Amino acid sequence: MNAIPDEIAILANAGEQMIERLRQKAFLPEARKALNLRFGIAEAAQLLGCSTNRIRMAEDDGRLPPPVPTENGRRPGYTIEELQLMRKVLGASPSRPDGDMPAIMAVQNFKGGVGKSTVTVHLAHYLAIQGYRVLVVDCDSQATTTTLFGFNPHFNISRDETLYPYLSIEPTQDDLDYAIKRTPWPNIDLIPSNLELFDVEYELAAAGVDGQSVLATRFRKLKQGLAQIGRNYDIILLDPPPALGTISLAVMQAANALLVPLAATIPDFCSTVQFLSMMDQVIAQLTAAGFEIDYQFVRLVCSKFASNDPAHSMVREIMAKTFGAALLPTPILESAEISHAAIRMMSVYELDRAVGSAKTHKRCRANLDEVMGQIEILIKGMWTRQASADASLALTSQ
């Protein structure tokens, strides 16, 4: 009798138990993730694009509640909730223009280990700090993004809380409202995932040729569902599986922008070229079948880049020569601070203090801000182009 399946089950169970213990240790005392970020008045003013004096004046005239002094009489930093209120009172919200569609960005590569979920989570947190309303949709049954948001996919999330009831071959949900969960960030919501989401792939594969109409419906359904709830968000980030399957195809069709992370190695470069070739073929087939796919922008971002490694620099140069302007000008640096944050099931943006040296933390945060800021500019450009197109149409119709 082959005991290997039993051994695998034992190993999997032991791993799930350990993840839960790590999660509880990271999120003590209540075993739930909390956000302990504070922003000084100078940083808050910079984020809001105003002077510190304007914030103080709003506090003095009662438009903003004055901060409660600490025990030693010092002025405390502002929480992310207080920062959101300041944006509302001072008219500093960067939300998308009325009438524009939210940016729906897929962070996708069929090559594993490129930092896809890490990029997704850091981008979501950066955008939240800037004041945007963000929805993160974990479409990957490995559920790394769900874990980084403080949920244990094995213990805290059931199949009925994922995309499964909406995308399954016999759906029990007509919209995606049921799956939206609050996160510790007041302006980030999450649709979580767990291993059982993979059942969607099994079901649709089992449908075979007779299920072609079902497949077509599922490809369109995710896009339709996101359009229904998109009015509540500025940006929707999709984290799909690192493989070409039904869910990946649905994500591909639902997105209006694509971000492709790739590490600075030759195997990753070659794999990403194959991914792009496959995407090109699949998009052509989907378009021929009547599916509308329209990406406002496609960008690649070099991740896990070691600036002191000559091999990484060489591959980064190859990327630049190959992809040109489609490659973001700044790579995401490999940093111990990202690893330290991940051990705590956090992003660097959630750390209230440096884990390693202050210099390492500052360098890492500055690098992430620069990369994520470049993506933010692209997103805002989507709305600008839409607004310009609408204005041109209005002028020609007069």
C-alpha positions as a printed NumPy array, in Angstrom:
array([[  0.   ,   0.   ,   0.   ],
       [  1.32 ,   3.415,  -0.977],
       [  1.532,   5.672,   2.092],
       [  2.698,   8.754,   0.183],
       [ -0.784,  10.378,  -0.077],
       [ -1.212,  10.066,   3.695],
       [  2.223,  11.589,   4.227],
       [  1.348,  14.524,   1.989],
       [ -1.862,  15.098,   3.93 ],
       [  0.073,  15.08 ,   7.213],
       [  2.604,  17.575,   5.85 ],
       [ -0.129,  19.855,   4.492],
       [ -2.009,  19.818,   7.795],
       [  1.155,  20.533,   9.763],
       [  1.88 ,  23.461,   7.457],
       [ -1.614,  24.928,   7.864],
       [ -1.354,  24.656,  11.652],
       [  1.999,  26.445,  11.58 ],
       [  0.626,  29.255,   9.4  ],
       [ -2.156,  29.781,  11.921],
       [  0.315,  29.916,  14.817],
       [  2.455,  32.412,  12.908],
       [ -0.606,  34.48 ,  12.114],
       [ -1.709,  34.579,  15.738],
       [  1.786,  35.477,  16.88 ],
       [  2.033,  38.256,  14.298],
       [ -1.344,  39.739,  15.15 ],
       [ -1.384,  39.505,  18.934],
       [ -3.104,  40.312,  21.234],
       [ -6.383,  39.628,  19.404],
       [ -4.946,  37.34 ,  16.707],
       [ -6.346,  39.793,  14.158],
       [ -4.339,  42.068,  11.989],
       [ -4.375,  45.694,  13.069],
       [ -2.981,  48.831,  11.481],
       [ -0.703,  50.858,  13.741],
       [  0.484,  53.42 ,  11.207],
       [  0.915,  57.037,  12.247],
       [  1.715,  59.99 ,  10.011],
       [  3.384,  63.124,  11.346],
       [  1.876,  66.471,  10.382],
       [  4.649,  67.163,   7.853],
       [  4.102,  63.786,   6.148],
       [  0.332,  64.262,   6.245],
       [  0.659,  67.666,   4.62 ],
       [  2.887,  66.235,   1.908],
       [  0.385,  63.454,   1.177],
       [ -2.489,  65.937,   1.03 ],
       [ -0.539,  68.454,  -1.036],
       [ -1.076,  71.275,   1.425],
       [  0.829,  73.133,   4.14 ],
       [  1.035,  72.095,   7.775],
       [ -0.456,  75.489,   8.584],
       [ -3.618,  74.644,   6.675],
       [ -4.072,  71.488,   8.742],
       [ -3.517,  73.402,  11.993],
       [ -6.006,  76.089,  10.931],
       [ -8.642,  73.417,  10.205],
       [ -8.065,  72.015,  13.683],
       [ -8.242,  75.464,  15.272],
       [-11.542,  76.391,  13.598],
       [-13.161,  73.03 ,  14.408],
       [-13.305,  71.505,  10.922],
       [-10.87 ,  68.817,  12.043],
       [-10.704,  67.299,  15.53 ],
       [ -7.503,  68.298,  17.303],
       [ -5.168,  65.403,  18.071],
       [ -5.269,  64.115,  21.631],
       [ -1.814,  64.725,  23.161],
       [  0.208,  61.769,  24.36 ],
       [  0.977,  61.277,  28.048],
       [  4.167,  63.296,  27.712],
       [  2.29 ,  66.107,  25.984],
       [  3.594,  65.452,  22.497],
       [  1.486,  65.751,  19.388],
       [  0.748,  62.214,  18.101],
       [  0.787,  61.216,  14.472],
       [ -2.416,  60.806,  12.485],
       [ -3.994,  57.421,  11.822],
       [ -4.977,  56.382,   8.3  ],
       [ -8.632,  56.982,   9.288],
       [ -7.79 ,  60.531,  10.411],
       [ -5.868,  61.065,   7.184],
       [ -8.968,  60.031,   5.218],
       [-11.082,  62.546,   7.154],
       [ -8.515,  65.265,   6.477],
       [ -8.73 ,  64.529,   2.765],
       [-12.503,  64.867,   2.872],
       [-12.553,  68.093,   4.884],
       [ -9.727,  69.755,   2.951],
       [-10.882,  68.542,  -0.475],
       [ -7.715,  66.536,  -1.072],
       [ -9.197,  63.241,  -2.243],
       [ -7.566,  61.832,  -5.402],
       [-10.595,  59.727,  -6.341],
       [-11.307,  59.054, -10.009],
       [-13.5  ,  61.53 , -11.899],
       [-17.235,  60.844, -11.878],
       [-18.261,  58.821, -14.898],
       [-14.867,  57.196, -15.424],
       [-14.437,  53.474, -14.979],
       [-12.159,  52.301, -12.176],
       [ -8.731,  51.088, -13.163],
       [ -8.941,  47.285, -13.144],
       [ -5.365,  46.067, -13.164],
       [ -4.24 ,  42.471, -13.415],
       [ -0.848,  41.772, -11.843],
       [ -0.011,  38.712, -13.882],
       [  2.797,  36.404, -14.947],
       [  2.644,  32.658, -15.467],
       [  6.131,  32.354, -13.945],
       [  5.942,  31.727, -10.204],
       [  8.281,  33.354,  -7.709],
       [  8.371,  36.769,  -9.368],
       [  6.76 ,  38.559,  -6.431],
       [  3.29 ,  38.857,  -7.986],
       [  1.38 ,  38.891,  -4.697],
       [  4.028,  41.018,  -2.979],
       [  3.717,  43.633,  -5.726],
       [ -0.091,  43.506,  -5.534],
       [ -0.202,  44.058,  -1.776],
       [  2.426,  46.811,  -1.715],
       [  0.667,  48.587,  -4.579],
       [ -2.675,  48.364,  -2.768],
       [ -1.187,  49.789,   0.417],
       [  0.637,  52.578,  -1.408],
       [ -2.569,  53.591,  -3.231],
       [ -4.514,  53.529,   0.043],
       [ -2.023,  55.901,   1.66 ],
       [ -2.479,  58.231,  -1.314],
       [ -6.218,  58.219,  -0.569],
       [ -7.678,  55.976,  -3.275],
       [-10.498,  53.493,  -2.679],
       [ -9.052,  50.098,  -3.519],
       [-10.501,  46.618,  -3.996],
       [ -8.104,  43.675,  -4.105],
       [ -9.462,  40.476,  -5.673],
       [ -7.466,  37.349,  -4.865],
       [ -8.134,  35.014,  -7.793],
       [ -5.299,  32.617,  -6.943],
       [ -6.197,  29.486,  -4.979],
       [ -2.761,  29.643,  -3.315],
       [ -4.192,  32.709,  -1.539],
       [ -0.921,  34.467,  -0.71 ],
       [ -2.552,  37.879,  -1.012],
       [ -5.371,  36.806,   1.296],
       [ -2.798,  35.69 ,   3.864],
       [ -0.91 ,  38.998,   3.669],
       [ -4.145,  40.816,   4.465],
       [ -4.405,  38.916,   7.741],
       [ -6.718,  36.034,   6.87 ],
       [ -5.779,  32.376,   7.111],
       [ -7.294,  30.888,   3.947],
       [ -7.565,  27.441,   5.55 ],
       [ -9.154,  28.428,   8.872],
       [-10.782,  31.825,   8.249],
       [-12.103,  31.606,   4.695],
       [-14.704,  29.17 ,   3.377],
       [-15.276,  28.385,  -0.293],
       [-18.522,  30.367,  -0.155],
       [-16.558,  33.515,   0.73 ],
       [-14.389,  33.326,  -2.403],
       [-15.224,  33.869,  -6.074],
       [-16.445,  30.253,  -6.24 ],
       [-20.208,  30.806,  -5.648],
       [-20.178,  33.434,  -8.391],
       [-18.029,  31.679, -11.021],
       [-18.949,  28.035, -10.425],
       [-20.806,  26.017, -13.025],
       [-23.907,  26.167, -10.799],
       [-23.607,  29.653,  -9.252],
       [-25.425,  30.529,  -6.038],
       [-24.589,  34.238,  -6.141],
       [-25.664,  36.82 ,  -8.727],
       [-23.191,  39.549,  -7.754],
       [-19.919,  39.934,  -5.852],
       [-21.187,  41.924,  -2.857],
       [-21.292,  38.775,  -0.706],
       [-17.528,  38.216,  -1.006],
       [-16.252,  41.694,  -0.107],
       [-14.455,  41.814,   3.222],
       [-13.169,  44.775,   5.175],
       [ -9.459,  44.879,   5.89 ],
       [ -7.481,  46.774,   8.54 ],
       [ -7.143,  49.545,   5.94 ],
       [-10.293,  51.714,   5.925],
       [-10.101,  52.273,   2.165],
       [ -9.081,  48.774,   1.045],
       [-11.555,  45.919,   0.646],
       [-10.665,  42.336,  -0.234],
       [-12.327,  39.472,  -2.033],
       [-10.383,  36.56 ,  -0.524],
       [ -9.382,  33.175,  -1.876],
       [ -8.543,  29.716,  -0.643],
       [ -7.607,  26.357,  -2.098],
       [-11.224,  25.45 ,  -2.879],
       [-11.429,  28.187,  -5.497],
       [ -9.55 ,  25.77 ,  -7.738],
       [-12.783,  23.755,  -7.917],
       [-13.928,  26.257, -10.547],
       [-11.131,  25.035, -12.827],
       [-12.116,  21.387, -12.243],
       [-15.785,  22.005, -12.937],
       [-15.293,  23.909, -16.15 ],
       [-12.662,  21.465, -17.404],
       [-15.106,  18.635, -16.722],
       [-17.751,  20.451, -18.782],
       [-15.623,  19.73 , -21.869],
       [-16.922,  20.53 , -25.328],
       [-20.506,  20.586, -24.09 ],
       [-19.596,  23.391, -21.74 ],
       [-18.297,  25.911, -24.285],
       [-21.242,  28.235, -23.688],
       [-20.671,  27.928, -19.95 ],
       [-16.994,  28.804, -20.404],
       [-17.912,  31.855, -22.456],
       [-20.341,  32.976, -19.784],
       [-17.714,  32.605, -17.046],
       [-15.164,  34.618, -19.025],
       [-17.598,  37.517, -19.209],
       [-19.075,  37.12 , -15.761],
       [-16.088,  38.341, -13.74 ],
       [-15.927,  41.501, -15.818],
       [-19.647,  42.054, -15.337],
       [-19.412,  41.508, -11.591],
       [-16.522,  43.933, -11.208],
       [-18.391,  46.546, -13.255],
       [-21.336,  46.266, -10.843],
       [-19.279,  46.914,  -7.72 ],
       [-16.699,  49.161,  -9.398],
       [-18.664,  52.319,  -8.638],
       [-17.449,  52.055,  -5.033],
       [-13.744,  51.991,  -5.937],
       [-11.114,  53.948,  -7.8  ],
       [ -8.807,  51.002,  -8.438],
       [ -9.361,  47.238,  -8.52 ],
       [ -6.296,  44.991,  -8.35 ],
       [ -6.59 ,  41.408,  -9.582],
       [ -4.12 ,  38.747,  -8.441],
       [ -4.664,  35.762, -10.784],
       [ -3.136,  32.272, -10.679],
       [  0.372,  31.837, -12.169],
       [ -0.997,  29.569, -14.906],
       [ -3.241,  29.746, -17.945],
       [ -6.613,  28.445, -16.827],
       [-10.243,  29.482, -16.764],
       [ -9.796,  31.996, -13.958],
       [ -6.705,  33.532, -15.566],
       [ -8.629,  33.925, -18.826],
       [-11.508,  35.563, -16.97 ],
       [ -9.042,  37.97 , -15.302],
       [ -7.389,  38.683, -18.636],
       [-10.75 ,  39.648, -20.084],
       [-11.923,  41.65 , -17.06 ],
       [ -8.854,  43.877, -16.72 ],
       [ -8.295,  47.199, -18.464],
       [ -4.593,  47.389, -17.533],
       [ -1.815,  44.832, -17.124],
       [  1.247,  44.846, -14.879],
       [  3.799,  42.058, -15.378],
       [  6.39 ,  41.537, -12.621],
       [  9.557,  39.652, -13.546],
       [ 12.759,  38.997, -11.652],
       [ 16.165,  39.949, -13.017],
       [ 17.283,  36.485, -14.12 ],
       [ 17.578,  34.949, -17.578],
       [ 15.093,  32.122, -16.77 ],
       [ 12.542,  34.704, -15.602],
       [ 13.15 ,  36.843, -18.677],
       [ 12.715,  33.862, -21.02 ],
       [  9.622,  32.678, -19.18 ],
       [  8.074,  36.147, -19.33 ],
       [  8.695,  36.349, -23.093],
       [  6.821,  33.04 , -23.418],
       [  4.049,  34.442, -21.214],
       [  3.705,  37.5  , -23.462],
       [  3.655,  35.309, -26.582],
       [  0.967,  33.128, -25.051],
       [ -1.016,  36.212, -24.005],
       [ -0.83 ,  37.528, -27.555],
       [ -2.19 ,  34.265, -28.974],
       [ -4.93 ,  33.927, -26.367],
       [ -6.05 ,  37.547, -26.747],
       [ -6.271,  37.065, -30.516],
       [ -8.415,  33.959, -30.003],
       [-10.65 ,  35.656, -27.434],
       [-11.075,  38.697, -29.67 ],
       [-11.978,  36.466, -32.605],
       [-14.577,  34.788, -30.393],
       [-16.205,  38.139, -29.663],
       [-14.601,  39.023, -26.33 ],
       [-13.619,  42.653, -25.873],
       [-10.134,  43.102, -24.417],
       [ -8.864,  46.637, -24.053],
       [ -5.782,  47.404, -21.958],
       [ -5.162,  51.094, -21.419],
       [ -1.566,  50.253, -20.643],
       [  0.729,  47.235, -20.35 ],
       [  3.85 ,  47.593, -18.232],
       [  6.545,  45.276, -16.953],
       [  8.277,  45.852, -13.637],
       [ 11.603,  44.308, -12.69 ],
       [ 11.238,  42.838,  -9.199],
       [ 13.722,  41.441,  -6.685],
       [ 16.52 ,  43.478,  -8.237],
       [ 19.895,  43.351,  -6.447],
       [ 21.641,  46.549,  -7.51 ],
       [ 25.066,  45.252,  -6.436],
       [ 24.775,  42.063,  -8.512],
       [ 26.376,  42.44 , -11.972],
       [ 24.24 ,  39.592, -13.332],
       [ 21.054,  41.386, -12.287],
       [ 22.28 ,  44.607, -13.887],
       [ 23.031,  42.764, -17.124],
       [ 19.576,  41.167, -17.265],
       [ 17.947,  44.503, -16.399],
       [ 19.778,  46.036, -19.37 ],
       [ 18.514,  43.227, -21.6  ],
       [ 14.976,  43.922, -20.384],
       [ 15.336,  47.625, -21.152],
       [ 16.617,  46.955, -24.674],
       [ 13.858,  44.414, -25.32 ],
       [ 10.807,  46.093, -23.806],
       [ 11.755,  49.766, -24.094],
       [  9.248,  52.178, -22.558],
       [  6.979,  49.281, -21.529],
       [  9.464,  48.488, -18.74 ],
       [  9.031,  50.729, -15.715],
       [ 12.162,  52.868, -15.366],
       [ 12.696,  51.93 , -11.71 ],
       [ 13.087,  48.298, -10.539],
       [ 11.835,  47.024,  -7.184],
       [ 14.977,  46.494,  -5.161],
       [ 15.554,  43.26 ,  -3.315],
       [ 15.475,  44.295,   0.337],
       [ 15.729,  42.619,   3.713],
       [ 12.988,  44.977,   4.875],
       [ 10.474,  43.373,   2.485],
       [ 11.477,  39.953,   3.843],
       [ 11.23 ,  41.18 ,   7.438],
       [  7.75 ,  42.553,   6.775],
       [  6.651,  39.313,   5.078],
       [  7.665,  37.294,   8.157],
       [  5.161,  39.445,  10.061],
       [  2.603,  38.931,   7.263],
       [  2.812,  42.623,   6.422],
       [  3.951,  44.938,   3.69 ],
       [  6.663,  47.531,   4.237],
       [  3.902,  50.162,   4.282],
       [  2.371,  48.538,   7.369],
       [  5.536,  48.654,   9.467],
       [  5.298,  51.382,  12.093],
       [  9.08 ,  51.311,  12.507],
       [ 12.106,  49.834,  10.794],
       [ 12.679,  46.123,  11.406],
       [ 16.283,  46.19 ,  10.269],
       [ 18.378,  49.33 ,  10.128],
       [ 16.673,  52.691,   9.69 ],
       [ 18.801,  53.281,   6.574],
       [ 17.644,  50.018,   4.966],
       [ 14.01 ,  50.799,   5.764],
       [ 14.233,  54.326,   4.388],
       [ 15.917,  53.15 ,   1.188],
       [ 13.356,  50.369,   0.678],
       [ 10.387,  52.667,   1.328],
       [ 11.743,  55.337,  -1.024],
       [ 12.24 ,  52.756,  -3.759],
       [  8.727,  51.354,  -3.346],
       [  7.234,  54.851,  -3.356],
       [  9.043,  55.625,  -6.607],
       [  7.92 ,  52.445,  -8.378],
       [  4.339,  52.591,  -7.111],
       [  4.213,  56.299,  -7.92 ],
       [  5.064,  55.511, -11.553],
       [  2.134,  53.079, -11.648],
       [ -0.136,  55.685, -10.027],
       [  0.723,  58.143, -12.819],
       [ -0.288,  55.54 , -15.409],
       [ -3.599,  54.963, -13.618],
       [ -4.372,  58.669, -13.446],
       [ -3.491,  58.881, -17.134],
       [ -6.295,  56.416, -17.884],
       [ -8.81 ,  58.823, -16.387],
       [ -7.178,  61.828, -18.038],
       [ -7.397,  60.187, -21.463],
       [-11.013,  59.265, -20.835],
       [-11.823,  62.822, -19.757],
       [-10.03 ,  64.243, -22.818],
       [-11.897,  61.86 , -25.118],
       [-15.233,  62.869, -23.581],
       [-14.359,  66.564, -23.947],
       [-13.381,  66.103, -27.597],
       [-16.61 ,  64.242, -28.284],
       [-18.625,  67.025, -26.656],
       [-16.9  ,  69.686, -28.79 ],
       [-17.447,  67.814, -32.046],
       [-21.118,  67.287, -31.263],
       [-21.794,  71.011, -30.747]])
